[in-house]
Amino acid sequence: MKSSLLAAALIAGTATSVLAAPQKYLLDASHSQVVFAYNHLGFSTTTGMFSGFEGEIMFDQEDPAASTVAVSMPVLSMFTGWEQREAHFFSADFFGAKEGDLITFVSTGIEVTGDNTAKITGDLSMNGVTKPVVLDAKLNQMGDHPMAGKPWAGFDATTTIVRSEFNLGMFAPYVGDEVEVRISVEAMKADANDS
């Protein structure tokens, strides 16, 4: 998810100069979010989101498939719009969440599929379980940010996870086991002093 997460391979389609070393991009937490949706008893589609996450992209312009993505977000940043639902998700029935618990995504491979698209495979770690997932990613835009005055990239990605595979299967299959995930992320080129 974190991440992500994803733009390393996508930036290649609009790049015009060859760089000797991978370039670091940092996620803009204020304009990045993960939205999830699942079926509730066949009556509705229920949604929630995570925000305030961190991550970096090491973009290899000479070989985009060798780029990497790493993202993390606090479990307790989940927002559903209904406090009782969030409290239930944070309970032992689901995450058993406590301060400092993270959901992470670390890429393991990138396949460029078009001028502005890629499939990014990575390890999603959540609730003590790590499973591979594939993100279908699309570069929205790359260029200088009009206010920040530095290179910027924005992209979207989607995937579907099976929540019971992460020990989050309470009430499945009556409440949908498949969770659709939509990610929208902005990333800024790191300054020389960003470690």
Short mmCIF file of C-alpha atoms in Angstrom, two decimals:
data_model
loop_
_atom_site.label_atom_id
_atom_site.label_comp_id
_atom_site.label_asym_id
_atom_site.label_seq_id
_atom_site.Cartn_x
_atom_site.Cartn_y
_atom_site.Cartn_z
CA MET A 1 0.00 0.00 0.00
CA LYS A 2 2.51 2.83 1.39
CA SER A 3 3.19 3.89 -0.90
CA SER A 4 2.84 4.11 -2.10
CA LEU A 5 4.68 3.90 -3.15
CA LEU A 6 4.93 3.43 -6.62
CA ALA A 7 6.12 6.22 -8.80
CA ALA A 8 9.67 5.15 -9.29
CA ALA A 9 9.00 3.37 -12.54
CA LEU A 10 6.36 5.82 -13.69
CA ILE A 11 8.55 8.91 -13.70
CA ALA A 12 10.58 7.41 -16.54
CA GLY A 13 7.99 8.18 -19.17
CA THR A 14 8.50 11.95 -18.93
CA ALA A 15 12.16 12.12 -17.95
CA THR A 16 14.44 13.78 -20.50
CA SER A 17 17.92 13.57 -19.02
CA VAL A 18 19.98 10.61 -17.93
CA LEU A 19 21.06 10.64 -14.29
CA ALA A 20 24.05 8.72 -13.03
CA ALA A 21 22.56 7.73 -9.68
CA PRO A 22 19.10 7.00 -8.29
CA GLN A 23 17.23 10.09 -7.12
CA LYS A 24 15.33 10.16 -3.84
CA TYR A 25 11.71 11.38 -3.73
CA LEU A 26 9.87 11.79 -0.42
CA LEU A 27 6.12 11.40 -0.04
CA ASP A 28 4.14 14.55 0.73
CA ALA A 29 2.07 13.29 3.66
CA SER A 30 -0.36 16.22 3.43
CA HIS A 31 -1.42 15.19 -0.09
CA SER A 32 -1.21 11.41 0.10
CA GLN A 33 -3.89 9.00 1.24
CA VAL A 34 -5.05 5.41 1.08
CA VAL A 35 -8.81 4.84 0.74
CA PHE A 36 -10.30 1.38 1.29
CA ALA A 37 -13.78 0.05 0.56
CA TYR A 38 -15.65 -3.19 1.29
CA ASN A 39 -19.14 -4.60 0.94
CA HIS A 40 -21.32 -4.46 4.06
CA LEU A 41 -23.84 -7.32 4.13
CA GLY A 42 -24.75 -6.64 0.49
CA PHE A 43 -26.48 -3.40 1.46
CA SER A 44 -23.74 -0.82 1.03
CA THR A 45 -20.11 -0.11 0.24
CA THR A 46 -18.35 1.13 3.36
CA THR A 47 -15.19 3.21 3.10
CA GLY A 48 -12.35 4.44 5.28
CA MET A 49 -8.92 5.93 4.84
CA PHE A 50 -5.39 6.21 6.14
CA SER A 51 -3.34 9.41 5.92
CA GLY A 52 -0.26 11.01 7.42
CA PHE A 53 2.11 8.31 6.20
CA GLU A 54 5.77 8.47 5.27
CA GLY A 55 7.81 6.95 2.51
CA GLU A 56 10.48 7.33 -0.12
CA ILE A 57 11.07 6.40 -3.71
CA MET A 58 14.57 5.74 -5.00
CA PHE A 59 14.13 6.37 -8.72
CA ASP A 60 16.69 4.94 -11.13
CA GLN A 61 16.08 6.84 -14.36
CA GLU A 62 18.49 4.69 -16.37
CA ASP A 63 16.74 1.49 -15.26
CA PRO A 64 13.26 2.29 -13.85
CA ALA A 65 12.60 -1.36 -13.06
CA ALA A 66 15.49 -1.21 -10.56
CA SER A 67 13.82 1.59 -8.60
CA THR A 68 12.41 1.00 -5.12
CA VAL A 69 9.50 2.18 -3.00
CA ALA A 70 9.08 2.00 0.80
CA VAL A 71 6.08 3.36 2.71
CA SER A 72 4.75 3.16 6.26
CA MET A 73 1.60 4.45 7.94
CA PRO A 74 0.31 4.27 11.50
CA VAL A 75 -2.61 1.90 12.04
CA LEU A 76 -4.12 4.48 14.39
CA SER A 77 -4.31 7.03 11.53
CA MET A 78 -7.33 5.13 10.17
CA PHE A 79 -10.44 7.29 9.76
CA THR A 80 -13.87 5.88 8.94
CA GLY A 81 -16.18 8.73 9.89
CA TRP A 82 -17.76 6.66 12.68
CA GLU A 83 -15.92 6.53 16.00
CA GLN A 84 -17.52 3.26 17.11
CA ARG A 85 -16.38 1.54 13.89
CA GLU A 86 -12.82 2.82 14.33
CA ALA A 87 -12.79 1.64 17.95
CA HIS A 88 -13.92 -1.82 16.79
CA PHE A 89 -11.24 -1.96 14.08
CA PHE A 90 -8.59 -1.01 16.65
CA SER A 91 -9.85 -3.68 19.09
CA ALA A 92 -8.62 -7.26 19.45
CA ASP A 93 -11.33 -8.37 16.99
CA PHE A 94 -9.24 -6.83 14.23
CA PHE A 95 -5.90 -4.97 14.66
CA GLY A 96 -5.50 -4.92 18.43
CA ALA A 97 -3.84 -1.61 17.59
CA LYS A 98 -1.56 0.32 19.87
CA GLU A 99 0.56 3.44 19.47
CA GLY A 100 3.44 2.84 17.09
CA ASP A 101 1.87 -0.04 15.14
CA LEU A 102 2.54 0.40 11.42
CA ILE A 103 1.32 -0.87 8.07
CA THR A 104 4.24 -1.04 5.63
CA PHE A 105 4.79 -1.65 1.93
CA VAL A 106 8.23 -2.38 0.47
CA SER A 107 8.57 -2.96 -3.26
CA THR A 108 10.23 -6.12 -4.54
CA GLY A 109 9.83 -5.53 -8.28
CA ILE A 110 8.58 -3.00 -10.82
CA GLU A 111 7.28 -3.80 -14.30
CA VAL A 112 6.83 -0.80 -16.58
CA THR A 113 3.69 -1.47 -18.63
CA GLY A 114 3.29 1.79 -20.59
CA ASP A 115 4.37 5.41 -20.90
CA ASN A 116 2.74 6.27 -17.59
CA THR A 117 1.77 2.92 -16.04
CA ALA A 118 3.49 0.16 -14.07
CA LYS A 119 2.79 -2.89 -11.95
CA ILE A 120 4.60 -2.63 -8.63
CA THR A 121 4.97 -5.84 -6.65
CA GLY A 122 5.84 -5.58 -2.98
CA ASP A 123 5.48 -6.97 0.51
CA LEU A 124 2.55 -5.59 2.49
CA SER A 125 2.98 -6.05 6.25
CA MET A 126 -0.12 -5.56 8.38
CA ASN A 127 -1.34 -6.98 11.67
CA GLY A 128 1.73 -9.17 12.06
CA VAL A 129 1.38 -10.77 8.60
CA THR A 130 3.42 -10.09 5.44
CA LYS A 131 1.97 -10.96 2.02
CA PRO A 132 2.89 -9.99 -1.55
CA VAL A 133 0.57 -7.56 -3.35
CA VAL A 134 0.60 -6.00 -6.82
CA LEU A 135 -0.26 -2.33 -7.29
CA ASP A 136 -1.57 -1.09 -10.65
CA ALA A 137 0.01 2.36 -10.75
CA LYS A 138 -0.39 5.38 -13.02
CA LEU A 139 1.64 8.57 -13.19
CA ASN A 140 -0.71 11.56 -13.10
CA GLN A 141 1.83 14.33 -13.59
CA MET A 142 5.49 15.16 -13.11
CA GLY A 143 7.10 18.60 -13.12
CA ASP A 144 8.13 21.53 -10.97
CA HIS A 145 5.71 22.26 -8.14
CA PRO A 146 4.41 25.83 -8.64
CA MET A 147 4.75 26.74 -4.95
CA ALA A 148 7.58 24.51 -3.72
CA GLY A 149 9.77 25.24 -6.74
CA LYS A 150 11.18 21.71 -6.95
CA PRO A 151 10.51 18.52 -8.94
CA TRP A 152 7.25 16.84 -7.93
CA ALA A 153 5.34 13.74 -8.99
CA GLY A 154 1.77 12.64 -8.46
CA PHE A 155 0.31 9.21 -9.07
CA ASP A 156 -2.56 6.87 -8.29
CA ALA A 157 -2.62 3.12 -7.72
CA THR A 158 -5.15 0.41 -6.99
CA THR A 159 -5.12 -3.11 -5.61
CA THR A 160 -7.42 -5.59 -3.87
CA ILE A 161 -6.49 -7.43 -0.69
CA VAL A 162 -8.19 -10.29 1.12
CA ARG A 163 -8.42 -9.11 4.72
CA SER A 164 -8.70 -12.59 6.24
CA GLU A 165 -5.17 -13.31 4.93
CA PHE A 166 -3.96 -10.67 7.40
CA ASN A 167 -5.88 -12.12 10.39
CA LEU A 168 -8.57 -9.46 9.94
CA GLY A 169 -11.38 -11.77 8.83
CA MET A 170 -14.03 -11.08 11.48
CA PHE A 171 -17.56 -11.44 10.02
CA ALA A 172 -16.33 -12.65 6.62
CA PRO A 173 -17.82 -13.56 4.24
CA TYR A 174 -20.98 -11.72 5.33
CA VAL A 175 -18.98 -8.51 5.47
CA GLY A 176 -16.81 -8.50 2.36
CA ASP A 177 -13.47 -10.28 2.68
CA GLU A 178 -12.10 -8.49 -0.39
CA VAL A 179 -11.08 -4.89 0.26
CA GLU A 180 -10.56 -2.51 -2.64
CA VAL A 181 -7.67 -0.11 -2.05
CA ARG A 182 -7.13 3.21 -3.87
CA ILE A 183 -3.92 5.15 -3.31
CA SER A 184 -3.20 8.73 -4.34
CA VAL A 185 0.25 10.11 -3.61
CA GLU A 186 2.41 13.17 -4.22
CA ALA A 187 6.18 12.94 -3.89
CA MET A 188 8.85 15.66 -3.87
CA LYS A 189 12.46 15.40 -4.87
CA ALA A 190 14.56 15.23 -1.71
CA ASP A 191 16.99 18.00 -0.85
CA ALA A 192 20.67 17.12 -0.68
CA ASN A 193 20.58 17.21 3.14
CA ASP A 194 17.57 14.83 3.42
CA SER A 195 18.94 11.53 4.71
#
